[in-house]
Amino acid sequence: MAGTLYLVPVSLGPAPTALTTPAGVAAQACALDYFVVENAKSARAELKRLEHPRPLRELDIRELPDKPNPADLDALLAPILAGTDGGLMSEAGCPAVADPGALLVRRAHEAGVRVVPLVGPSSLLLALMASGLNGQSFAFHGYLPVDEDARNRRIRELEAESGRQQRTQLFIETPYRNERMFEALRTVCAPTTRLCVARDLSLDSEWIATRTVAAWRKSAAPELARHPTVFLILAG
């Protein structure tokens, strides 16, 4: 009989376990000996934070390729199909959301493996909750183009769609490019568009603010360099 694939959320940074991980989730993660992870080093740090009772070197921790093929996925599912329960871990936040773990989950369903999502931090939902923007209709777009002209065109497209559908648009950026993204948003977007900047969610350095673009243009830019940040816009 096949085992179960547990989707184990990972802390978004060095936050107290009690504030980010329910006790039952930590207990379930600590009962597993087999893990498929985005990054082995990060996964070991998280399992240490959760106080996994076994020496980490004795755990079977395997990395999921960035672009896994069917043979990769089948090999990673093999222990679970043989009866071992396993955990899927992203580098941070919820596994299978904006990470390649979704492909393993899809393959698990195709193979008839039971999939159990566990409760934990999601930067996207935390940002949406705290933004005051439309939580009834929203979309996550991942990373926008790096090229400045292409990025600005994409911002205008997302803003126009937001206005037509009253949809909150969420996206992220590589932390060292956050400040350029912020400047692009407050330059390109209309003055009435609402922009939320959500930095370091769940950490001691957490900072969240929602203002119109007109108000952002009059205020000092926040410190965003090298801080994980979610950006949200809603056209006015």
mmCIF file of N, CA, C and O in Angstrom, residues 35-77:
data_model
loop_
_atom_site.group_PDB
_atom_site.id
_atom_site.type_symbol
_atom_site.label_atom_id
_atom_site.label_comp_id
_atom_site.label_asym_id
_atom_site.label_seq_id
_atom_site.Cartn_x
_atom_site.Cartn_y
_atom_site.Cartn_z
ATOM 1 N N PHE A 35 12.180 13.005 2.626
ATOM 2 C CA PHE A 35 11.765 14.338 2.193
ATOM 3 C C PHE A 35 12.241 14.612 0.763
ATOM 4 O O PHE A 35 13.377 14.290 0.406
ATOM 5 N N VAL A 36 11.354 15.218 -0.011
ATOM 6 C CA VAL A 36 11.715 15.769 -1.320
ATOM 7 C C VAL A 36 11.701 17.280 -1.138
ATOM 8 O O VAL A 36 10.714 17.855 -0.680
ATOM 9 N N VAL A 37 12.802 17.936 -1.493
ATOM 10 C CA VAL A 37 12.957 19.347 -1.126
ATOM 11 C C VAL A 37 13.467 20.158 -2.311
ATOM 12 O O VAL A 37 14.035 19.624 -3.269
ATOM 13 N N GLU A 38 13.278 21.466 -2.224
ATOM 14 C CA GLU A 38 13.809 22.361 -3.241
ATOM 15 C C GLU A 38 15.303 22.586 -3.022
ATOM 16 O O GLU A 38 16.077 22.654 -3.977
ATOM 17 N N ASN A 39 15.706 22.691 -1.768
ATOM 18 C CA ASN A 39 17.101 22.941 -1.432
ATOM 19 C C ASN A 39 17.443 22.161 -0.165
ATOM 20 O O ASN A 39 16.823 22.380 0.880
ATOM 21 N N ALA A 40 18.389 21.238 -0.251
ATOM 22 C CA ALA A 40 18.701 20.352 0.870
ATOM 23 C C ALA A 40 19.213 21.118 2.084
ATOM 24 O O ALA A 40 18.856 20.817 3.222
ATOM 25 N N LYS A 41 20.062 22.115 1.866
ATOM 26 C CA LYS A 41 20.612 22.877 2.985
ATOM 27 C C LYS A 41 19.505 23.616 3.741
ATOM 28 O O LYS A 41 19.449 23.576 4.976
ATOM 29 N N SER A 42 18.608 24.270 3.015
ATOM 30 C CA SER A 42 17.497 24.974 3.647
ATOM 31 C C SER A 42 16.577 24.007 4.375
ATOM 32 O O SER A 42 16.076 24.298 5.464
ATOM 33 N N ALA A 43 16.343 22.848 3.759
ATOM 34 C CA ALA A 43 15.465 21.852 4.375
ATOM 35 C C ALA A 43 16.049 21.344 5.691
ATOM 36 O O ALA A 43 15.324 21.184 6.682
ATOM 37 N N ARG A 44 17.350 21.092 5.720
ATOM 38 C CA ARG A 44 17.970 20.628 6.969
ATOM 39 C C ARG A 44 17.868 21.689 8.055
ATOM 40 O O ARG A 44 17.605 21.369 9.227
ATOM 41 N N ALA A 45 18.050 22.952 7.680
ATOM 42 C CA ALA A 45 17.911 24.033 8.660
ATOM 43 C C ALA A 45 16.492 24.097 9.211
ATOM 44 O O ALA A 45 16.294 24.316 10.414
ATOM 45 N N GLU A 46 15.507 23.897 8.345
ATOM 46 C CA GLU A 46 14.113 23.927 8.799
ATOM 47 C C GLU A 46 13.799 22.737 9.696
ATOM 48 O O GLU A 46 13.139 22.872 10.735
ATOM 49 N N LEU A 47 14.287 21.558 9.350
ATOM 50 C CA LEU A 47 14.044 20.378 10.181
ATOM 51 C C LEU A 47 14.749 20.512 11.529
ATOM 52 O O LEU A 47 14.235 20.046 12.553
ATOM 53 N N LYS A 48 15.900 21.146 11.547
ATOM 54 C CA LYS A 48 16.574 21.426 12.817
ATOM 55 C C LYS A 48 15.737 22.391 13.650
ATOM 56 O O LYS A 48 15.599 22.219 14.873
ATOM 57 N N ARG A 49 15.179 23.419 13.004
ATOM 58 C CA ARG A 49 14.322 24.379 13.699
ATOM 59 C C ARG A 49 13.101 23.694 14.302
ATOM 60 O O ARG A 49 12.642 24.031 15.400
ATOM 61 N N LEU A 50 12.573 22.702 13.579
ATOM 62 C CA LEU A 50 11.409 21.957 14.064
ATOM 63 C C LEU A 50 11.790 20.899 15.100
ATOM 64 O O LEU A 50 10.915 20.218 15.631
ATOM 65 N N GLU A 51 13.091 20.763 15.352
ATOM 66 C CA GLU A 51 13.614 19.797 16.335
ATOM 67 C C GLU A 51 13.279 18.354 15.952
ATOM 68 O O GLU A 51 12.770 17.574 16.752
ATOM 69 N N HIS A 52 13.596 18.019 14.691
ATOM 70 C CA HIS A 52 13.406 16.638 14.239
ATOM 71 C C HIS A 52 14.226 15.720 15.142
ATOM 72 O O HIS A 52 15.400 15.990 15.406
ATOM 73 N N PRO A 53 13.622 14.646 15.646
ATOM 74 C CA PRO A 53 14.308 13.825 16.654
ATOM 75 C C PRO A 53 15.474 12.991 16.118
ATOM 76 O O PRO A 53 16.345 12.589 16.898
ATOM 77 N N ARG A 54 15.514 12.731 14.831
ATOM 78 C CA ARG A 54 16.593 11.906 14.289
ATOM 79 C C ARG A 54 17.757 12.757 13.819
ATOM 80 O O ARG A 54 17.568 13.901 13.386
ATOM 81 N N PRO A 55 18.973 12.251 13.878
ATOM 82 C CA PRO A 55 20.107 12.980 13.294
ATOM 83 C C PRO A 55 19.818 13.283 11.821
ATOM 84 O O PRO A 55 19.384 12.395 11.076
ATOM 85 N N LEU A 56 20.056 14.507 11.401
ATOM 86 C CA LEU A 56 19.695 14.903 10.049
ATOM 87 C C LEU A 56 20.426 14.075 8.990
ATOM 88 O O LEU A 56 19.892 13.832 7.909
ATOM 89 N N ARG A 57 21.626 13.622 9.320
ATOM 90 C CA ARG A 57 22.387 12.838 8.339
ATOM 91 C C ARG A 57 21.742 11.477 8.082
ATOM 92 O O ARG A 57 22.055 10.816 7.077
ATOM 93 N N GLU A 58 20.854 11.041 8.973
ATOM 94 C CA GLU A 58 20.185 9.750 8.801
ATOM 95 C C GLU A 58 18.895 9.865 7.994
ATOM 96 O O GLU A 58 18.300 8.852 7.612
ATOM 97 N N LEU A 59 18.441 11.084 7.719
ATOM 98 C CA LEU A 59 17.220 11.273 6.946
ATOM 99 C C LEU A 59 17.510 11.151 5.450
ATOM 100 O O LEU A 59 18.601 11.473 4.990
ATOM 101 N N ASP A 60 16.530 10.672 4.725
ATOM 102 C CA ASP A 60 16.641 10.570 3.267
ATOM 103 C C ASP A 60 16.068 11.863 2.682
ATOM 104 O O ASP A 60 14.846 12.036 2.602
ATOM 105 N N ILE A 61 16.958 12.777 2.298
ATOM 106 C CA ILE A 61 16.559 14.081 1.774
ATOM 107 C C ILE A 61 17.038 14.185 0.332
ATOM 108 O O ILE A 61 18.238 14.140 0.066
ATOM 109 N N ARG A 62 16.092 14.317 -0.596
ATOM 110 C CA ARG A 62 16.435 14.359 -2.015
ATOM 111 C C ARG A 62 15.928 15.662 -2.623
ATOM 112 O O ARG A 62 14.809 16.087 -2.357
ATOM 113 N N GLU A 63 16.770 16.280 -3.462
ATOM 114 C CA GLU A 63 16.394 17.541 -4.094
ATOM 115 C C GLU A 63 15.584 17.301 -5.368
ATOM 116 O O GLU A 63 15.879 16.395 -6.152
ATOM 117 N N LEU A 64 14.589 18.136 -5.550
ATOM 118 C CA LEU A 64 13.773 18.111 -6.757
ATOM 119 C C LEU A 64 14.425 19.008 -7.808
ATOM 120 O O LEU A 64 14.711 20.176 -7.526
ATOM 121 N N PRO A 65 14.691 18.508 -9.007
ATOM 122 C CA PRO A 65 15.284 19.367 -10.039
ATOM 123 C C PRO A 65 14.384 20.560 -10.363
ATOM 124 O O PRO A 65 13.169 20.507 -10.190
ATOM 125 N N ASP A 66 14.990 21.630 -10.851
ATOM 126 C CA ASP A 66 14.209 22.804 -11.240
ATOM 127 C C ASP A 66 13.189 22.472 -12.314
ATOM 128 O O ASP A 66 12.069 22.985 -12.313
ATOM 129 N N LYS A 67 13.606 21.630 -13.257
ATOM 130 C CA LYS A 67 12.715 21.224 -14.345
ATOM 131 C C LYS A 67 12.712 19.692 -14.436
ATOM 132 O O LYS A 67 13.322 19.101 -15.325
ATOM 133 N N PRO A 68 12.014 19.043 -13.499
ATOM 134 C CA PRO A 68 12.040 17.584 -13.467
ATOM 135 C C PRO A 68 11.292 16.970 -14.643
ATOM 136 O O PRO A 68 10.266 17.491 -15.088
ATOM 137 N N ASN A 69 11.826 15.871 -15.147
ATOM 138 C CA ASN A 69 11.122 15.123 -16.188
ATOM 139 C C ASN A 69 10.348 13.981 -15.527
ATOM 140 O O ASN A 69 10.495 13.748 -14.317
ATOM 141 N N PRO A 70 9.491 13.284 -16.261
ATOM 142 C CA PRO A 70 8.706 12.206 -15.640
ATOM 143 C C PRO A 70 9.543 11.155 -14.924
ATOM 144 O O PRO A 70 9.134 10.651 -13.864
ATOM 145 N N ALA A 71 10.712 10.825 -15.461
ATOM 146 C CA ALA A 71 11.563 9.822 -14.801
ATOM 147 C C ALA A 71 12.056 10.339 -13.454
ATOM 148 O O ALA A 71 12.130 9.572 -12.468
ATOM 149 N N ASP A 72 12.400 11.631 -13.376
ATOM 150 C CA ASP A 72 12.816 12.234 -12.097
ATOM 151 C C ASP A 72 11.694 12.120 -11.066
ATOM 152 O O ASP A 72 11.929 11.756 -9.910
ATOM 153 N N LEU A 73 10.496 12.474 -11.479
ATOM 154 C CA LEU A 73 9.354 12.462 -10.565
ATOM 155 C C LEU A 73 9.042 11.047 -10.096
ATOM 156 O O LEU A 73 8.767 10.821 -8.908
ATOM 157 N N ASP A 74 9.092 10.096 -11.005
ATOM 158 C CA ASP A 74 8.816 8.710 -10.635
ATOM 159 C C ASP A 74 9.847 8.186 -9.644
ATOM 160 O O ASP A 74 9.511 7.450 -8.701
ATOM 161 N N ALA A 75 11.110 8.565 -9.837
ATOM 162 C CA ALA A 75 12.161 8.124 -8.913
ATOM 163 C C ALA A 75 11.938 8.706 -7.526
ATOM 164 O O ALA A 75 12.153 8.029 -6.508
ATOM 165 N N LEU A 76 11.496 9.960 -7.457
ATOM 166 C CA LEU A 76 11.252 10.599 -6.165
ATOM 167 C C LEU A 76 10.016 10.034 -5.481
ATOM 168 O O LEU A 76 9.949 9.998 -4.243
ATOM 169 N N LEU A 77 9.055 9.581 -6.255
ATOM 170 C CA LEU A 77 7.844 8.991 -5.681
ATOM 171 C C LEU A 77 8.007 7.511 -5.330
ATOM 172 O O LEU A 77 7.179 6.962 -4.596
#
